[in-house]
Short mmCIF file of C-alpha atoms and ligand atoms in Angstrom, two decimals:
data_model
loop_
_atom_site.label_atom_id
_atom_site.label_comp_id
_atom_site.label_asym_id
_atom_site.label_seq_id
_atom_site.Cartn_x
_atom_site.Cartn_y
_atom_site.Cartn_z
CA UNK A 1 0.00 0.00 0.00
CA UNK A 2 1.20 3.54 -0.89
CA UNK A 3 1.56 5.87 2.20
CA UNK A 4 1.33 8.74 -0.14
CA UNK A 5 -2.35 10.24 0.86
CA UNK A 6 -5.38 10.24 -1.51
CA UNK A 7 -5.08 13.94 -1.04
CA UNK A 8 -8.75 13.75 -2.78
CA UNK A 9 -10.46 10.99 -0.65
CA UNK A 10 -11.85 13.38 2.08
CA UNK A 11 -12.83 15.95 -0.68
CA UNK A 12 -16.26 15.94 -1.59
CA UNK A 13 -15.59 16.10 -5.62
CA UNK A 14 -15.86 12.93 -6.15
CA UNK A 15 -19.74 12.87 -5.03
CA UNK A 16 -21.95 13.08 -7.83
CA UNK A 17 -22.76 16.98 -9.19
CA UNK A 18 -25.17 18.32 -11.55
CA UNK A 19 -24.52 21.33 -12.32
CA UNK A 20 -27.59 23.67 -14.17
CA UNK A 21 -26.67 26.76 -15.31
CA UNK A 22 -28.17 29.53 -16.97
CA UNK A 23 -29.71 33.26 -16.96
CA UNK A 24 -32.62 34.61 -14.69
CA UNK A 25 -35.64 33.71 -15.01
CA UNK A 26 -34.65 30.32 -17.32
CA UNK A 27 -36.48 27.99 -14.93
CA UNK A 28 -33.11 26.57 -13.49
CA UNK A 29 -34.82 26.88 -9.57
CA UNK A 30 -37.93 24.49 -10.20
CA UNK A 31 -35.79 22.62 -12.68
CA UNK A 32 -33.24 22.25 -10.07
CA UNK A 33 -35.95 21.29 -7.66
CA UNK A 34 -37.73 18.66 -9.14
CA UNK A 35 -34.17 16.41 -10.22
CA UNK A 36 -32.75 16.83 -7.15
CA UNK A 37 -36.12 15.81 -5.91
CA UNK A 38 -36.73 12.58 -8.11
CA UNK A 39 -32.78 12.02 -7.07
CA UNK A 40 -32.61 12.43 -3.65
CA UNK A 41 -30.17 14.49 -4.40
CA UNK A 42 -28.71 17.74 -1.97
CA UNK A 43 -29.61 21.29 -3.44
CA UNK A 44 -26.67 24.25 -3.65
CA UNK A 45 -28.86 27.29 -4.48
CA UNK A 46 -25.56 30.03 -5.35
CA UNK A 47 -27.41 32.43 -6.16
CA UNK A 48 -28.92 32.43 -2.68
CA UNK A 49 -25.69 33.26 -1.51
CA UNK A 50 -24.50 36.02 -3.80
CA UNK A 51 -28.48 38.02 -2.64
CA UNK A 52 -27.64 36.94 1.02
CA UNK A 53 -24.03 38.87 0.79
CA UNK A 54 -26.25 41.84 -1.12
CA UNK A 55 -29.00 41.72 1.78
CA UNK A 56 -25.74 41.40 4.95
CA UNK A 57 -24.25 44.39 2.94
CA UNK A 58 -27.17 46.57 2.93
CA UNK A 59 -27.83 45.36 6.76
CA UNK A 60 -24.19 46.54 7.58
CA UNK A 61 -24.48 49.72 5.51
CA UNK A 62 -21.68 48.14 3.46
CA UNK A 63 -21.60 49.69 -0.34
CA UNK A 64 -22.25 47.39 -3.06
CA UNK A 65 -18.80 48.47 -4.31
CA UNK A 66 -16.99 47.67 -1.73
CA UNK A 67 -14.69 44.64 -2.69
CA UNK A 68 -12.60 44.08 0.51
CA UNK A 69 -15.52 44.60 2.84
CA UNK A 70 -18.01 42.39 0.53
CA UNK A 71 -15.23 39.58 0.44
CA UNK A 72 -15.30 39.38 4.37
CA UNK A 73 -19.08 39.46 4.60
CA UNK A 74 -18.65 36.49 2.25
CA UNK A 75 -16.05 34.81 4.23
CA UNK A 76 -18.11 35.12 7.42
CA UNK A 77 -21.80 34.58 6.25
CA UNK A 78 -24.40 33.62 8.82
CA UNK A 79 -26.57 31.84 6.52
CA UNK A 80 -28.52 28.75 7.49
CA UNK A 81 -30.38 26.81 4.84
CA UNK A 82 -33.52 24.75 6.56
CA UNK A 83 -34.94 21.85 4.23
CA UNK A 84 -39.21 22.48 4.74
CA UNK A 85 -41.93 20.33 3.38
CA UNK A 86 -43.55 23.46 1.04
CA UNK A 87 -42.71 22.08 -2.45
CA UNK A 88 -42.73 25.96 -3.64
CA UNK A 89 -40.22 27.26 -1.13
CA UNK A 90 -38.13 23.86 0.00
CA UNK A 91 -35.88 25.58 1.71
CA UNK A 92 -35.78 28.36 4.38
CA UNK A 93 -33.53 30.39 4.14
CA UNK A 94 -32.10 32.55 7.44
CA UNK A 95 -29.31 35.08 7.64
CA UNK A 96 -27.53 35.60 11.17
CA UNK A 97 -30.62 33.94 12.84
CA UNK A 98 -33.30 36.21 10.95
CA UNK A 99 -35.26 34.48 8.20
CA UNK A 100 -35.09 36.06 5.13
CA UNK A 101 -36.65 33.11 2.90
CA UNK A 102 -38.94 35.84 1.14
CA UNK A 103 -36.87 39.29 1.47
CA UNK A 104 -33.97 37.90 -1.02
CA UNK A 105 -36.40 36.33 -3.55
CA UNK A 106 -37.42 40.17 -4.61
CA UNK A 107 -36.10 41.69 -7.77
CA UNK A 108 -34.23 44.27 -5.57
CA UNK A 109 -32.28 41.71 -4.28
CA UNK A 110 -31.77 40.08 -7.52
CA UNK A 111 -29.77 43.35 -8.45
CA UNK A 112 -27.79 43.34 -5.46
CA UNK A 113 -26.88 40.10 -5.91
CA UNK A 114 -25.60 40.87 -9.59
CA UNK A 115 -23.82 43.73 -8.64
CA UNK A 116 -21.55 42.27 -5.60
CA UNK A 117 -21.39 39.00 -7.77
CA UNK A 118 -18.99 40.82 -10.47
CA UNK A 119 -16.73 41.43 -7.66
CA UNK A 120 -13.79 38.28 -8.40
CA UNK A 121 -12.78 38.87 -4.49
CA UNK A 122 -16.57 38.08 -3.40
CA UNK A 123 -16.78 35.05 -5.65
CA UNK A 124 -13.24 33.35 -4.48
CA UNK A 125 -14.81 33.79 -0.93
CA UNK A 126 -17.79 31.24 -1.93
CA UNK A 127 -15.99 28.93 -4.10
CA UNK A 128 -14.75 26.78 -0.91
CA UNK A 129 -18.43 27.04 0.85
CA UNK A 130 -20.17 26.06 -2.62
CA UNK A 131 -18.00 23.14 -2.92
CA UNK A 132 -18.72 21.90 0.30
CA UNK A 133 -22.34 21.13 -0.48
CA UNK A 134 -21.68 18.02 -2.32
CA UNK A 135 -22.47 15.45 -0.34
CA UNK A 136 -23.84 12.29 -1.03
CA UNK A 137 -25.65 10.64 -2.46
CA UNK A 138 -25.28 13.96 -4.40
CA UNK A 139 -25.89 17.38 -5.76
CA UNK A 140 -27.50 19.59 -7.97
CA UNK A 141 -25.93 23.05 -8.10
CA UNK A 142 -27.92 26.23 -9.45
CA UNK A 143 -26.01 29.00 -10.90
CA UNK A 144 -24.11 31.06 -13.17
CA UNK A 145 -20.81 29.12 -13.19
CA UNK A 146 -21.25 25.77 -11.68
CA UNK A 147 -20.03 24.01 -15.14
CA UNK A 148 -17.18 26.14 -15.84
CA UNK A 149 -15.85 27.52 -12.69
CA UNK A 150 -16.90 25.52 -9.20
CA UNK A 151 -17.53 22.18 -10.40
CA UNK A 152 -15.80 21.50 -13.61
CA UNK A 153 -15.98 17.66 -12.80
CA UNK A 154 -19.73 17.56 -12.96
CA UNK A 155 -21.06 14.70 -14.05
CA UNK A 156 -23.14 16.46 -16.44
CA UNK A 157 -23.78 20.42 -17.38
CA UNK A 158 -26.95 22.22 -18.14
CA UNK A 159 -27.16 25.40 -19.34
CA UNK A 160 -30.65 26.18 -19.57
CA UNK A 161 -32.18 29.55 -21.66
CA UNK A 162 -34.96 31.34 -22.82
CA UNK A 163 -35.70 34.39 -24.48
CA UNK A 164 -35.98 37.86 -22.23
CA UNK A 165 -39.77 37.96 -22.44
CA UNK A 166 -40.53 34.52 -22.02
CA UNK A 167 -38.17 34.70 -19.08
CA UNK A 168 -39.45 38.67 -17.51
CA UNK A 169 -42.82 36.62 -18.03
CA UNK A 170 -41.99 33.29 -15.64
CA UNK A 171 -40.17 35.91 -13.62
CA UNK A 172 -43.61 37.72 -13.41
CA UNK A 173 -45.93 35.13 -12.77
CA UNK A 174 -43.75 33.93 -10.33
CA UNK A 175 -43.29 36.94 -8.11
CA UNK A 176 -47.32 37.54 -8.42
CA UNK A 177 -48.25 34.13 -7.48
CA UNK A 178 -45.85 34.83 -4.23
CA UNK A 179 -47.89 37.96 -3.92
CA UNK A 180 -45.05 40.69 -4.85
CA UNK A 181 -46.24 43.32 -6.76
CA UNK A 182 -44.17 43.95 -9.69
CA UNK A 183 -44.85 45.18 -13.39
CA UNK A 184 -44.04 42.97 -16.42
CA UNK A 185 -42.44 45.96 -18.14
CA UNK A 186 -40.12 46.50 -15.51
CA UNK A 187 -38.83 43.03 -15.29
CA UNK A 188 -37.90 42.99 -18.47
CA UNK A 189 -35.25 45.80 -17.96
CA UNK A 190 -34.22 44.29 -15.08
CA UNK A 191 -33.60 40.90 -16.65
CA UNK A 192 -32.43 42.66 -19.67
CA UNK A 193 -29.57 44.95 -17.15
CA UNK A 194 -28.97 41.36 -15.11
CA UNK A 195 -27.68 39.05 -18.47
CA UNK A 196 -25.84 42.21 -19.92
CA UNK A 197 -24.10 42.67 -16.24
CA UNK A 198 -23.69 38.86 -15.82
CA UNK A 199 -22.31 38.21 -19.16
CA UNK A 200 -20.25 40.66 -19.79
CA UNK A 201 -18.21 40.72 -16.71
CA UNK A 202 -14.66 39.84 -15.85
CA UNK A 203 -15.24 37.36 -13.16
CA UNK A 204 -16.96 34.17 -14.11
CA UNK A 205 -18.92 35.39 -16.82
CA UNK A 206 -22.69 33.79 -17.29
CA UNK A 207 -21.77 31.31 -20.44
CA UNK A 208 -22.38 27.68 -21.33
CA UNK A 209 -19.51 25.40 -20.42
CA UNK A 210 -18.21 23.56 -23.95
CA UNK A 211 -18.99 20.41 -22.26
CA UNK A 212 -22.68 21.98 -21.10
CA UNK A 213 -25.99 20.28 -22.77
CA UNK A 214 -27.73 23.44 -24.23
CA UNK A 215 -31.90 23.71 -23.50
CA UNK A 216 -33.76 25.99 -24.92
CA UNK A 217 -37.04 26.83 -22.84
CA UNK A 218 -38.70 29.48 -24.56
CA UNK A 219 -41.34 26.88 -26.48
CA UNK A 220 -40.82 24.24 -23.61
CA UNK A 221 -43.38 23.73 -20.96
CA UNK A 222 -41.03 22.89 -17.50
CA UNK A 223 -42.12 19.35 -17.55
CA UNK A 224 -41.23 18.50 -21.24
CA UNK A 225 -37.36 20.53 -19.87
CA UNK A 226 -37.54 18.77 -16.72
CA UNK A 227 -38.04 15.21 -18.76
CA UNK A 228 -35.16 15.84 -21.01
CA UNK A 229 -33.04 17.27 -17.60
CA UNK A 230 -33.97 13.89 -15.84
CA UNK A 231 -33.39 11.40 -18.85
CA UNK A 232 -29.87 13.59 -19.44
CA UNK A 233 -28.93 13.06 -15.61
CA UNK A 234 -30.10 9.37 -15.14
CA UNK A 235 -28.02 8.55 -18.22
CA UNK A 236 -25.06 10.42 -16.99
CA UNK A 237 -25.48 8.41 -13.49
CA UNK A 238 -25.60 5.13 -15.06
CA UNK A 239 -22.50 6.05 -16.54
CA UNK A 240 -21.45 6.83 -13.21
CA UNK A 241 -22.88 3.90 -11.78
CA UNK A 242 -24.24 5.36 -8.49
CA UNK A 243 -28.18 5.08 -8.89
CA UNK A 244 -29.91 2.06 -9.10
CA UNK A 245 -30.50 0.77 -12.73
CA UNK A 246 -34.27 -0.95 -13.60
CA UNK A 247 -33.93 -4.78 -13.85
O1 LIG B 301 -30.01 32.84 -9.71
P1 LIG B 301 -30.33 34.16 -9.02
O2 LIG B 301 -31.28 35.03 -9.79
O3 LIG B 301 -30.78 33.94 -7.60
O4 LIG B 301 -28.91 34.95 -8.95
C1 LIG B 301 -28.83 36.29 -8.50
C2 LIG B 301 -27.58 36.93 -9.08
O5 LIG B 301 -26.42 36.34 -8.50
C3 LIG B 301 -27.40 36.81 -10.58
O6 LIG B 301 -27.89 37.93 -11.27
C4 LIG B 301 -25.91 36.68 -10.77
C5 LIG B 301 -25.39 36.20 -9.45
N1 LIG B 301 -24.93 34.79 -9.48
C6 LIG B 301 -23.65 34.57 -9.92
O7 LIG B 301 -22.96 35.49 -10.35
N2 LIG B 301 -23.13 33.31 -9.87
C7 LIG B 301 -23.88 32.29 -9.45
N3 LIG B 301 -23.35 31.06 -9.42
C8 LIG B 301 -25.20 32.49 -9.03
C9 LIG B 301 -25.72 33.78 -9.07
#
């Protein structure tokens, strides 16, 4: 036996991730839901974490500009992720003890959490903590940059689209049926200002990994995308051999 150590046998990379990326509003969240669901799988909701360090900064009067002081708040989040049973919210959410399941789902967070997310000193603070949710038996990770920057191993990359108006109008719906008031018009802008900002930055840009399976939503209904999502990842984890093949 070698007594050089499997430096990677304590890691968790070599748990099963499936990483679904994509812009706002593309349906990743319920998409994301659902396999990890039918899986069993753990959830890593990122962008949870970018509007929690948006929502500690504006708690601590910290300016959304403010690299140094937006990497700490990073490197010390609070943040406590509490599995429910609600299928439309499965997880609550609570920063430093308060619960804030509702307060970063708003657009206004959503902006925030773009604009302390181009900041490369904020993101190298998460990469660690978003790489410590893979556990078994597994993961699905929601993001910008789960294919091509935190888990390049995945076992298999999404990146799921749509076009801005079918998108501001999921976006839309969604918020209403939560009971946020919000216009259609002005979701649109702010998806439109989100994917220019998220695309076009330095830092982990928003694209499709070359290895990423590309869906298109914009014509899809979310279970026709969540039966291609669930064939794509079943066949990836026979490959893999860690789920239970039928007889
Ligand atoms: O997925 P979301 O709408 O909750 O993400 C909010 C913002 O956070 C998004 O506009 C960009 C940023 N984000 C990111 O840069 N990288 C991630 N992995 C996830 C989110």
């Amino acid at each position: 036996m070698s007594d050089t150590p499997d430096v990677n046998a304590s890691t968790p990379q070599r748990v099963p991730v499936i990483a679904i990326d994509g812009p706002s509003g593309s349906g990743k969240g319920a998409v994301t839901q659902r396999l990890a669901a039918a899986l069993g799988f753990h959830i890593l909701d990122s962008g949870a974490l970018y509007r929690l360090i948006g929502l500690a900064a504006r708690k601590h009067q910290v300016g959304l500009a403010d690299e140094v002081a937006l990497a700490a708040i990073a490197r010390q989040l609070d943040v406590n992720f509490v599995a429910t049973d609600d299928a439309e919210e499965p997880l609550q959410v609570e920063l430093e003890g308060e619960t804030v399941t509702r307060l970063i789902r708003t657009d206004a967070a959503g902006t925030d959490a773009s604009a302390v997310a181009r900041l490369p000193l904020v993101r190298d603070a998460l990469i660690q903590r978003q790489r410590d949710f893979a556990r078994a038996p597994g993961l699905v990770a929601d993001g910008r940059d789960m294919g091509t920057v935190v888990f390049t191993d995945a076992i298999l990359k999404i990146y799921l689209t749509a076009s801005a108006e079918a998108r501001a109008e999921r976006r839309y719906k969604q918020l209403k049926d939560k009971g946020m008031g919000v216009s259609l018009h002005d979701l649109f802008l702010s998806i439109q200002t989100r994917d220019e900002q998220d695309m076009n930055r330095a830092a982990a840009p928003l694209r499709p990994a070359a290895d990423a399976l590309l869906v298109d939503s914009t014509e899809m209904a979310l279970d026709e995308v969540f039966a291609l999502v669930l064939a794509a990842a079943r066949a990836s984890l026979g490959l893999a051999a860690t789920v239970d093949q039928p007889a």
